[in-house]
Amino acid sequence: MRLSRYFLPVLKETPAEAQIVSHQLMLRAGMIQQLAAGIYSWLPLGYAVLRKVEAIVHEEMQRAGAIPILMPTIQPADLWIESGRINDYGKEMLRIQDRHDRSMLYGPTNEENVTDIFRRHVRSFKQLPLNLYHIQWKFRDEVRPRFGVMRGREFLMKDAYSFDLDAAGAETSYDAMFLAYLRTFRRMGLTAIPMQADTGPIGGKLSHEFQILAKTGESEVHFDAAFEAIDFSADDLSVAELKALYAAADDKHDPAACPVPAERLRSGRGIEVGHIFYFGTRYSAPMGATVIGPDGATQPVHMGSYGIGVSRLVGALIEANHDEKGIIWPEAVAPFKVGIVDLRPDDELSHGLAEQLYDRLQRAGVEVLFDERDERAGAKFATMELIGLPWTVTVGPRGAKEGKVELKSRASGETAELDPDALVQRLAG
RNA sequence: CGGGGCGUAGCGCAGCCUGGUAGCGCAUCUGCUUUGGGAGCAGAGGGUCGGGUGUUCGAAUCACCCCGCCCCGACCA
């Protein structure tokens, strides 16, 4: 992508309304644009990151056996009356009347919706286990939206729903999601600690929320220091072991009853990026989502639901990866892998080399943002640092004479002088 | 939902207290010079001062009502 042809409205100054660093940087880097309180448009750079995050979530869900579907944003209120949940969400739920005066709502979640799909088509235990998920926009009319996409009213969420014959099966499904979550966050370079949690309006008895540690987190969290020793990227992570370790957000944490000795207890702030629930027959029973078991008896299925705040993750990623100059994207979610700073577009030799590298990198399948604007070096470097691409290639007359360009890592700041072949090889790898 | 604050050019702000029809920096456009860390000079464009009502000869400025946004607290992917 040529920057001169892209749409990247960066800001030099920090908009007054943004309080936390991720919100400030998302606005300054031209990723989002606020339309109303808690409602944002995603501009090209922000949308590119959102799609990267989405893609990882899709891959890990499917790896864990979940099947993608797409349910609507608008639902009939009838379904929620049937589940008995119509009033549980209170004013958080946006209600709408359609032209026939039928009561509709903008879905804050889709348990009823998916349970309805299930009950219409599944009859036998032989079709279980089943896990259906989608990534769809939700609306929760928060009393006080804030912190940009971290607490928006409209937000993109991945929600998966598992169906099993019995509690034991449901727990297996739960554990599979538990593991998939750890892997998902890990792939984005984030360590999320699973914590015991309340079930809220979703209902149920077993629940964990996944919290990323960050100074600007919304909730106070407490956890066993043993978590610090765990390698979350290990292939043989044990869900049972992780579940046994103590970790809880403030609301669940009782210092008097805490099983962890004080010297082993760690406290910090956390950003909740995922939340999983096992709620048994909470929806299947009232809504008649049943199967015939091996014994010939009809019984309600055991369900769980599993959410990841996809749009919130974009903010959380920035909270976890930035410095005073801007964002530092982990490669897995970067909007572009490389930025080329064409220092002197008016210099034939230097500009020619930059063009050539742009072309070669693109053909090697590398996502490149090519800054060939007629701007000063300082402005270009500042833009690159702000938007945080993992790699910057600087091409100027000085190096071009020697046939060299500079490669710089945004994360480490390390630089290397390379010739074009070595550069392409290194970045294409 | 309780408490507080703000709304003046695309962004950041001043002007308001003490009424006299709007200003600064950045950004934008044109020209020239410049070009390895957010350039310089010269010129130009851009505002129903959030909206309404009232007071007044006269309202960005005073009063009242409404709307929007932000912050603190109680609640949540």
Coordinates of C-alpha atoms (C1' of nucleotides) in Angstrom, one line a residue:
Chain A
M1 CA 0.0 0.0 0.0
R2 CA 1.3 3.4 -0.9
L3 CA 0.8 5.8 1.9
S4 CA 0.1 8.7 -0.4
R5 CA -2.9 6.7 -1.6
Y6 CA -4.0 5.2 1.7
F7 CA -6.4 6.7 4.2
L8 CA -4.4 7.3 7.4
P9 CA -5.6 10.4 9.3
V10 CA -2.9 10.6 12.0
L11 CA -3.0 13.3 14.6
K12 CA -0.1 15.1 16.0
E13 CA -1.9 16.1 19.1
T14 CA -3.8 13.9 21.5
P15 CA -7.6 14.5 21.5
A16 CA -8.8 15.8 24.8
E17 CA -11.5 13.1 25.3
A18 CA -9.0 10.2 25.4
Q19 CA -7.8 9.2 28.8
I20 CA -6.0 6.0 28.5
V21 CA -3.1 5.3 26.2
S22 CA -4.8 2.8 23.9
H23 CA -7.6 5.2 23.2
Q24 CA -5.2 8.0 22.6
L25 CA -3.0 6.0 20.3
M26 CA -5.9 4.5 18.4
L27 CA -7.2 8.1 17.7
R28 CA -3.8 9.5 16.9
A29 CA -2.9 6.6 14.6
G30 CA -6.1 7.1 12.7
M31 CA -7.5 3.6 13.6
I32 CA -10.9 4.6 14.8
Q33 CA -13.3 7.5 14.7
Q34 CA -16.0 8.1 17.3
L35 CA -19.5 8.5 16.1
A36 CA -21.4 8.6 19.4
A37 CA -20.6 7.6 23.0
G38 CA -19.2 4.1 22.9
I39 CA -19.8 3.8 19.1
Y40 CA -16.9 3.9 16.7
S41 CA -16.1 3.6 13.0
W42 CA -13.1 1.5 12.2
L43 CA -10.7 3.3 9.8
P44 CA -8.4 1.3 7.5
L45 CA -5.5 0.8 9.9
G46 CA -7.8 -0.1 12.8
Y47 CA -9.9 -2.4 10.7
A48 CA -6.8 -4.1 9.4
V49 CA -5.8 -5.0 13.0
L50 CA -9.3 -6.0 13.8
R51 CA -9.3 -8.5 10.9
K52 CA -6.0 -9.9 12.1
V53 CA -7.3 -10.5 15.5
E54 CA -10.5 -12.0 14.1
A55 CA -8.5 -14.3 11.9
I56 CA -6.6 -15.7 14.8
V57 CA -9.7 -16.2 16.8
H58 CA -11.3 -18.0 13.9
E59 CA -8.4 -20.3 13.5
E60 CA -8.1 -21.2 17.1
M61 CA -11.9 -21.8 17.5
Q62 CA -11.9 -24.1 14.5
R63 CA -8.8 -25.9 15.7
A64 CA -10.6 -26.6 18.9
G65 CA -13.6 -28.0 17.0
A66 CA -16.0 -25.1 17.0
I67 CA -17.9 -24.5 13.8
P68 CA -18.4 -21.0 12.4
I69 CA -21.9 -19.6 11.7
L70 CA -23.4 -16.1 11.6
M71 CA -26.3 -15.1 13.7
P72 CA -28.1 -11.7 13.3
T73 CA -27.7 -8.6 15.4
I74 CA -31.4 -8.0 15.8
Q75 CA -33.5 -10.6 17.6
P76 CA -37.2 -10.9 18.4
A77 CA -38.0 -10.2 22.1
D78 CA -40.2 -13.3 22.1
L79 CA -37.1 -15.6 22.3
W80 CA -36.0 -13.8 25.4
I81 CA -39.4 -14.0 27.0
E82 CA -39.2 -17.8 26.4
S83 CA -35.8 -18.1 28.1
G84 CA -37.0 -15.9 30.9
R85 CA -34.2 -13.5 30.5
I86 CA -36.0 -10.6 28.9
N87 CA -35.6 -8.4 32.0
D88 CA -32.3 -9.7 33.3
Y89 CA -30.3 -7.3 31.1
G90 CA -32.4 -4.3 32.1
K91 CA -31.6 -1.1 30.3
E92 CA -28.3 -2.5 29.0
M93 CA -30.4 -4.1 26.3
L94 CA -31.4 -1.9 23.5
R95 CA -35.1 -2.5 22.6
I96 CA -36.6 -1.6 19.3
Q97 CA -40.1 -1.7 17.9
D98 CA -40.3 -2.7 14.2
R99 CA -43.0 -1.3 11.9
H100 CA -45.5 -3.9 12.9
D101 CA -45.0 -2.9 16.5
R102 CA -43.2 -6.2 17.2
S103 CA -40.8 -6.1 20.1
M104 CA -37.2 -6.5 18.9
L105 CA -33.9 -6.0 20.5
Y106 CA -30.3 -5.5 19.4
G107 CA -28.6 -8.6 20.8
P108 CA -26.2 -8.2 23.7
T109 CA -25.4 -12.0 23.3
N110 CA -26.9 -15.0 21.4
E111 CA -27.7 -17.8 23.8
E112 CA -31.4 -17.8 22.9
N113 CA -30.7 -17.5 19.2
V114 CA -28.3 -20.4 19.1
T115 CA -30.5 -22.6 21.4
D116 CA -33.3 -22.0 18.9
I117 CA -31.2 -23.1 16.0
F118 CA -30.2 -26.2 18.0
R119 CA -33.7 -27.3 19.0
R120 CA -35.0 -27.1 15.5
H121 CA -32.4 -29.4 14.1
V122 CA -30.8 -31.7 16.7
R123 CA -32.6 -34.7 17.9
S124 CA -30.1 -37.3 19.0
F125 CA -27.2 -37.5 21.4
K126 CA -25.2 -38.9 18.4
Q127 CA -25.0 -35.4 17.0
L128 CA -23.2 -34.3 20.1
P129 CA -20.9 -32.7 21.1
L130 CA -21.6 -29.6 19.1
N131 CA -20.0 -26.2 19.3
L132 CA -21.3 -23.3 17.1
Y133 CA -19.7 -19.9 17.2
H134 CA -19.8 -16.6 15.4
I135 CA -18.0 -13.3 15.5
Q136 CA -20.7 -10.6 15.4
W137 CA -21.4 -7.1 16.6
K138 CA -23.1 -6.8 20.0
F139 CA -24.8 -3.8 21.6
R140 CA -25.0 -3.2 25.3
D141 CA -26.3 0.1 26.3
E142 CA -23.7 0.7 29.0
V143 CA -24.5 3.4 31.5
R144 CA -21.0 4.8 31.1
P145 CA -19.1 3.8 28.0
R146 CA -15.4 4.9 28.2
F147 CA -11.9 4.2 27.2
G148 CA -12.5 4.0 23.5
V149 CA -13.1 0.5 22.2
M150 CA -12.3 -1.0 25.6
R151 CA -15.8 -0.3 26.9
G152 CA -17.9 0.6 23.9
R153 CA -21.6 0.1 23.6
E154 CA -21.2 -1.5 20.3
F155 CA -18.4 -4.1 20.2
L156 CA -17.3 -7.1 18.2
M157 CA -17.5 -10.3 20.1
K158 CA -16.7 -13.9 19.4
D159 CA -19.3 -16.0 21.1
A160 CA -19.2 -19.8 21.0
Y161 CA -21.9 -22.2 22.3
S162 CA -21.3 -25.8 23.3
F163 CA -23.9 -28.5 23.5
D164 CA -23.4 -31.8 25.3
L165 CA -25.4 -34.7 26.6
D166 CA -24.4 -34.3 30.2
A167 CA -22.4 -32.3 32.7
A168 CA -19.2 -34.4 32.2
G169 CA -19.3 -33.9 28.4
A170 CA -20.0 -30.2 28.9
E171 CA -16.9 -29.9 31.1
T172 CA -14.8 -31.5 28.4
S173 CA -16.1 -28.9 26.0
Y174 CA -15.5 -26.2 28.6
D175 CA -11.9 -27.3 29.0
A176 CA -11.3 -27.4 25.3
M177 CA -12.4 -23.7 25.1
F178 CA -10.3 -22.9 28.1
L179 CA -7.3 -24.2 26.4
A180 CA -8.2 -22.6 23.0
Y181 CA -8.4 -19.2 24.8
L182 CA -5.0 -19.5 26.3
R183 CA -3.6 -20.4 22.9
T184 CA -5.5 -17.6 21.2
F185 CA -4.2 -14.9 23.5
R186 CA -0.7 -16.4 23.4
R187 CA -0.6 -16.1 19.6
M188 CA -1.2 -12.4 19.9
G189 CA 1.6 -12.2 22.4
L190 CA -0.6 -11.8 25.4
T191 CA -0.7 -13.7 28.6
A192 CA -4.2 -14.0 29.9
I193 CA -4.7 -15.4 33.4
P194 CA -7.8 -17.4 33.9
M195 CA -9.8 -16.4 37.0
Q196 CA -12.8 -17.5 38.9
A197 CA -15.7 -15.3 38.0
D198 CA -19.3 -14.5 38.6
T199 CA -21.8 -15.6 36.0
G200 CA -23.9 -12.5 35.9
P201 CA -27.0 -12.4 33.6
I202 CA -25.7 -15.4 31.5
G203 CA -26.4 -17.6 34.5
G204 CA -24.7 -20.9 35.5
K205 CA -22.3 -22.2 38.0
L206 CA -18.9 -22.5 36.4
S207 CA -17.2 -19.5 35.0
H208 CA -13.7 -18.2 34.3
E209 CA -12.7 -14.8 32.9
F210 CA -9.4 -14.3 31.2
Q211 CA -7.6 -11.2 32.3
I212 CA -4.6 -9.5 30.7
L213 CA -2.4 -7.7 33.2
A214 CA -2.0 -4.0 32.4
K215 CA -1.6 -1.0 34.6
T216 CA -4.6 0.6 33.0
G217 CA -6.8 -2.5 33.6
E218 CA -10.4 -1.9 34.8
S219 CA -10.4 -4.3 37.6
E220 CA -8.2 -5.2 40.5
V221 CA -7.0 -8.8 40.2
H222 CA -5.3 -11.2 42.6
F223 CA -3.5 -14.4 41.7
D224 CA -1.1 -17.0 42.9
A225 CA 2.5 -16.3 42.0
A226 CA 2.7 -19.8 40.6
F227 CA 1.1 -18.3 37.4
E228 CA 4.3 -16.3 36.8
A229 CA 6.2 -19.6 36.3
I230 CA 3.8 -21.1 33.8
D231 CA 4.8 -21.2 30.1
F232 CA 1.5 -20.5 28.5
S233 CA 3.0 -21.3 25.1
A234 CA 3.7 -24.9 26.1
D235 CA 1.9 -27.6 24.2
D236 CA 1.1 -29.7 27.3
L237 CA -0.7 -27.1 29.4
S238 CA -3.0 -28.7 31.9
V239 CA -6.4 -27.2 32.3
A240 CA -6.9 -29.0 35.6
E241 CA -3.8 -27.6 37.0
L242 CA -4.6 -24.1 35.9
K243 CA -8.1 -24.3 37.3
A244 CA -6.7 -25.4 40.6
L245 CA -4.5 -22.4 40.9
Y246 CA -6.0 -19.4 42.7
A247 CA -6.9 -16.3 40.7
A248 CA -9.8 -14.0 41.2
A249 CA -11.0 -10.5 40.3
D250 CA -11.7 -8.1 43.2
D251 CA -15.4 -9.0 43.4
K252 CA -14.7 -12.6 43.9
H253 CA -11.6 -12.1 46.1
D254 CA -12.0 -12.4 49.8
P255 CA -8.7 -11.7 51.5
A256 CA -9.9 -13.5 54.7
A257 CA -10.8 -16.7 52.8
C258 CA -8.0 -16.6 50.3
P259 CA -6.2 -20.0 50.2
V260 CA -2.9 -18.4 48.9
P261 CA -0.5 -17.3 51.6
A262 CA 0.2 -13.6 51.4
E263 CA 3.8 -13.9 50.2
R264 CA 2.7 -15.9 47.2
L265 CA -0.3 -13.6 46.3
R266 CA 0.2 -11.2 43.5
S267 CA -2.1 -8.3 42.8
G268 CA -2.5 -6.0 39.8
R269 CA -4.9 -4.6 37.3
G270 CA -6.5 -6.7 34.6
I271 CA -8.3 -6.2 31.3
E272 CA -11.0 -8.8 30.8
V273 CA -10.7 -10.1 27.2
G274 CA -12.6 -13.4 27.5
H275 CA -15.2 -15.0 29.7
I276 CA -16.4 -18.6 29.6
F277 CA -19.5 -20.1 31.2
Y278 CA -21.0 -23.5 31.9
F279 CA -24.6 -23.1 32.7
G280 CA -26.1 -26.6 32.2
T281 CA -29.7 -26.5 31.1
R282 CA -30.3 -22.9 31.9
Y283 CA -31.6 -22.2 28.3
S284 CA -32.1 -25.7 27.0
A285 CA -34.7 -26.6 29.6
P286 CA -37.0 -23.6 29.3
M287 CA -36.6 -23.5 25.5
G288 CA -37.0 -27.2 24.9
A289 CA -33.6 -27.9 23.4
T290 CA -33.6 -31.6 24.0
V291 CA -32.0 -34.8 22.6
I292 CA -32.8 -38.4 23.0
G293 CA -30.0 -40.1 25.0
P294 CA -28.6 -43.6 24.6
D295 CA -31.2 -44.8 27.1
G296 CA -34.1 -43.5 24.9
A297 CA -35.0 -40.7 27.3
T298 CA -35.5 -37.2 26.1
Q299 CA -33.4 -34.7 28.0
P300 CA -32.3 -31.1 27.8
V301 CA -28.7 -30.6 26.6
H302 CA -26.0 -29.1 28.8
M303 CA -24.6 -25.9 27.4
G304 CA -21.8 -23.5 27.8
S305 CA -21.0 -20.2 26.2
Y306 CA -17.6 -18.6 25.5
G307 CA -16.9 -15.0 24.7
I308 CA -13.9 -13.1 23.5
G309 CA -14.0 -9.3 23.2
V310 CA -12.5 -9.0 19.7
S311 CA -12.7 -5.3 19.4
R312 CA -11.6 -4.8 23.0
L313 CA -8.6 -7.0 22.3
V314 CA -7.3 -4.4 19.9
G315 CA -7.3 -1.8 22.7
A316 CA -5.8 -4.4 25.1
L317 CA -3.0 -5.2 22.7
I318 CA -2.1 -1.5 22.6
E319 CA -2.2 -1.2 26.4
A320 CA 0.2 -4.1 26.5
N321 CA 2.5 -3.0 23.6
H322 CA 3.4 0.7 23.4
D323 CA 6.0 3.2 24.3
E324 CA 6.1 7.0 24.5
K325 CA 6.3 7.2 20.7
G326 CA 3.4 5.0 19.8
I327 CA 2.1 1.5 19.3
I328 CA 4.4 -1.6 19.0
W329 CA 2.4 -4.2 17.2
P330 CA 3.2 -7.9 17.8
E331 CA 3.8 -9.3 14.3
A332 CA 0.8 -11.6 14.5
V333 CA -1.7 -8.7 14.5
A334 CA 0.2 -5.9 12.8
P335 CA -1.7 -4.1 10.1
F336 CA 1.3 -4.3 7.9
K337 CA 4.5 -6.2 8.6
V338 CA 6.9 -3.6 7.2
G339 CA 7.0 0.2 6.5
I340 CA 9.3 1.6 3.9
V341 CA 10.5 5.1 4.6
D342 CA 11.4 6.6 1.3
L343 CA 13.5 9.4 2.6
R344 CA 14.0 11.3 -0.6
P345 CA 11.3 10.6 -3.2
D346 CA 13.0 13.3 -5.3
D347 CA 16.3 11.5 -5.4
E348 CA 16.3 9.2 -8.4
L349 CA 18.7 6.6 -7.1
S350 CA 17.2 6.4 -3.6
H351 CA 13.6 6.5 -4.7
G352 CA 14.2 3.9 -7.4
L353 CA 15.6 1.6 -4.8
A354 CA 12.7 2.2 -2.5
E355 CA 10.2 1.4 -5.4
Q356 CA 12.1 -1.7 -6.2
L357 CA 12.0 -2.9 -2.6
Y358 CA 8.3 -2.2 -2.4
D359 CA 7.7 -4.2 -5.5
R360 CA 9.9 -7.1 -4.4
L361 CA 8.4 -7.3 -0.9
Q362 CA 4.9 -7.3 -2.2
R363 CA 5.6 -10.0 -4.6
A364 CA 7.2 -12.0 -1.8
G365 CA 3.8 -11.8 -0.1
V366 CA 4.9 -9.3 2.6
E367 CA 2.4 -6.7 3.7
V368 CA 4.1 -3.4 3.2
L369 CA 3.2 0.2 3.8
F370 CA 5.2 2.4 1.5
D371 CA 5.7 6.0 2.6
E372 CA 6.6 7.8 -0.6
R373 CA 5.0 11.0 0.5
D374 CA 6.8 14.3 0.0
E375 CA 7.4 14.8 3.7
R376 CA 10.4 15.4 5.9
A377 CA 12.3 12.5 7.4
G378 CA 11.2 13.4 10.9
A379 CA 7.6 13.4 10.0
K380 CA 7.9 10.0 8.3
F381 CA 9.7 8.4 11.2
A382 CA 7.3 9.8 13.6
T383 CA 4.4 8.4 11.7
M384 CA 6.0 4.9 11.5
E385 CA 6.7 4.9 15.2
L386 CA 3.2 6.0 16.0
I387 CA 1.5 3.3 13.9
G388 CA 3.9 0.7 15.2
L389 CA 4.7 -1.6 12.3
P390 CA 7.1 -4.3 13.4
W391 CA 9.7 -3.4 10.8
T392 CA 10.8 -0.2 9.2
V393 CA 13.0 -0.1 6.1
T394 CA 14.7 3.3 5.6
V395 CA 15.9 4.1 2.1
G396 CA 17.9 7.2 1.6
P397 CA 20.6 8.6 -0.8
R398 CA 23.4 7.9 1.7
G399 CA 22.8 4.2 1.8
A400 CA 21.5 3.9 -1.7
K401 CA 25.0 4.8 -3.0
E402 CA 26.4 1.8 -1.3
G403 CA 23.4 -0.3 -2.3
K404 CA 22.3 -0.6 1.4
V405 CA 19.2 0.1 3.3
E406 CA 18.5 0.2 7.0
L407 CA 16.2 -2.3 8.7
K408 CA 14.9 -1.4 12.1
S409 CA 12.8 -3.3 14.6
R410 CA 10.1 -1.3 16.3
A411 CA 10.1 -3.5 19.4
S412 CA 13.9 -3.6 20.1
G413 CA 15.1 -0.6 18.2
E414 CA 17.9 -2.6 16.7
T415 CA 19.0 -1.7 13.3
A416 CA 20.9 -3.5 10.5
E417 CA 22.4 -2.3 7.3
L418 CA 21.5 -4.7 4.5
D419 CA 21.6 -5.0 0.8
P420 CA 18.3 -5.5 -1.0
D421 CA 18.5 -9.2 -1.5
A422 CA 19.3 -9.9 2.2
L423 CA 16.5 -7.6 3.2
V424 CA 13.9 -9.3 1.1
Q425 CA 15.0 -12.7 2.2
R426 CA 14.9 -11.7 5.8
L427 CA 11.4 -10.1 5.7
A428 CA 9.9 -12.8 3.5
G429 CA 11.0 -15.5 5.9
Chain B
rC1 C1' -28.1 6.2 37.9
rG2 C1' -25.7 9.9 41.7
rG3 C1' -21.6 13.7 41.6
rG4 C1' -18.4 17.0 38.6
rG5 C1' -16.6 19.2 34.0
rC6 C1' -16.7 20.7 29.0
rG7 C1' -18.9 22.2 24.1
rU8 C1' -15.4 28.6 20.0
rA9 C1' -12.1 26.4 12.3
rG10 C1' -10.0 19.4 11.0
rC11 C1' -7.0 19.0 16.1
rG12 C1' -5.2 21.6 20.7
rC13 C1' -6.7 26.0 23.0
rA14 C1' -7.5 31.6 24.4
rG15 C1' -11.5 35.1 24.6
rC16 C1' -16.7 34.7 28.6
rC17 C1' -15.9 37.0 35.0
rU18 C1' -16.2 43.1 33.5
rG19 C1' -21.7 42.4 26.5
rG20 C1' -19.6 46.2 21.2
rU21 C1' -20.3 40.7 15.7
rA22 C1' -13.8 36.2 17.0
rG23 C1' -8.2 35.1 17.9
rC24 C1' -3.5 31.9 18.6
rG25 C1' -0.6 27.3 17.5
rC26 C1' -0.8 23.0 14.5
rA27 C1' -3.1 21.1 10.1
rU28 C1' -5.0 22.6 4.9
rC29 C1' -4.2 25.2 -0.2
rU30 C1' -0.6 28.2 -3.6
rG31 C1' 4.5 29.8 -4.7
rC32 C1' 9.8 29.8 -3.7
rU33 C1' 13.7 27.8 -0.9
rU34 C1' 14.8 23.3 1.8
rU35 C1' 15.2 17.8 2.6
rG36 C1' 18.9 11.2 7.3
rG37 C1' 14.2 13.0 13.1
rG38 C1' 7.4 16.4 13.1
rA39 C1' 11.4 22.7 7.9
rG40 C1' 11.7 28.3 6.5
rC41 C1' 9.6 32.6 4.1
rA42 C1' 5.5 34.9 1.6
rG43 C1' 0.4 34.6 0.6
rA44 C1' -4.7 32.3 0.9
rG45 C1' -9.0 29.7 2.5
rG46 C1' -11.9 27.9 6.5
rG47 C1' -16.4 29.7 12.2
rU48 C1' -24.9 29.9 11.9
rC49 C1' -19.1 30.4 18.9
rG50 C1' -23.7 22.8 20.3
rG51 C1' -29.3 24.2 19.7
rG52 C1' -33.5 27.1 21.3
rU53 C1' -35.8 31.0 24.1
rG54 C1' -35.2 35.3 26.8
rU55 C1' -32.7 40.1 28.7
rU56 C1' -30.4 44.2 25.9
rC57 C1' -29.7 49.4 21.1
rG58 C1' -26.2 45.2 20.8
rA59 C1' -25.0 38.3 23.2
rA60 C1' -19.5 33.6 22.1
rU61 C1' -19.9 36.6 26.7
rC62 C1' -25.7 37.4 31.0
rA63 C1' -30.4 34.1 32.3
rC64 C1' -33.4 29.8 31.5
rC65 C1' -34.4 25.2 28.9
rC66 C1' -32.7 21.3 25.7
rC67 C1' -28.9 18.3 23.3
rG68 C1' -24.1 16.2 23.0
rC69 C1' -19.4 14.6 25.0
rC70 C1' -15.8 13.6 28.9
rC71 C1' -14.3 12.5 34.0
rC72 C1' -15.1 10.1 39.3
rG73 C1' -18.2 6.4 41.6
rA74 C1' -21.8 1.9 41.6
rC75 C1' -22.3 -2.2 37.1
rC76 C1' -19.9 -5.3 32.5
rA77 C1' -17.1 -9.1 26.2

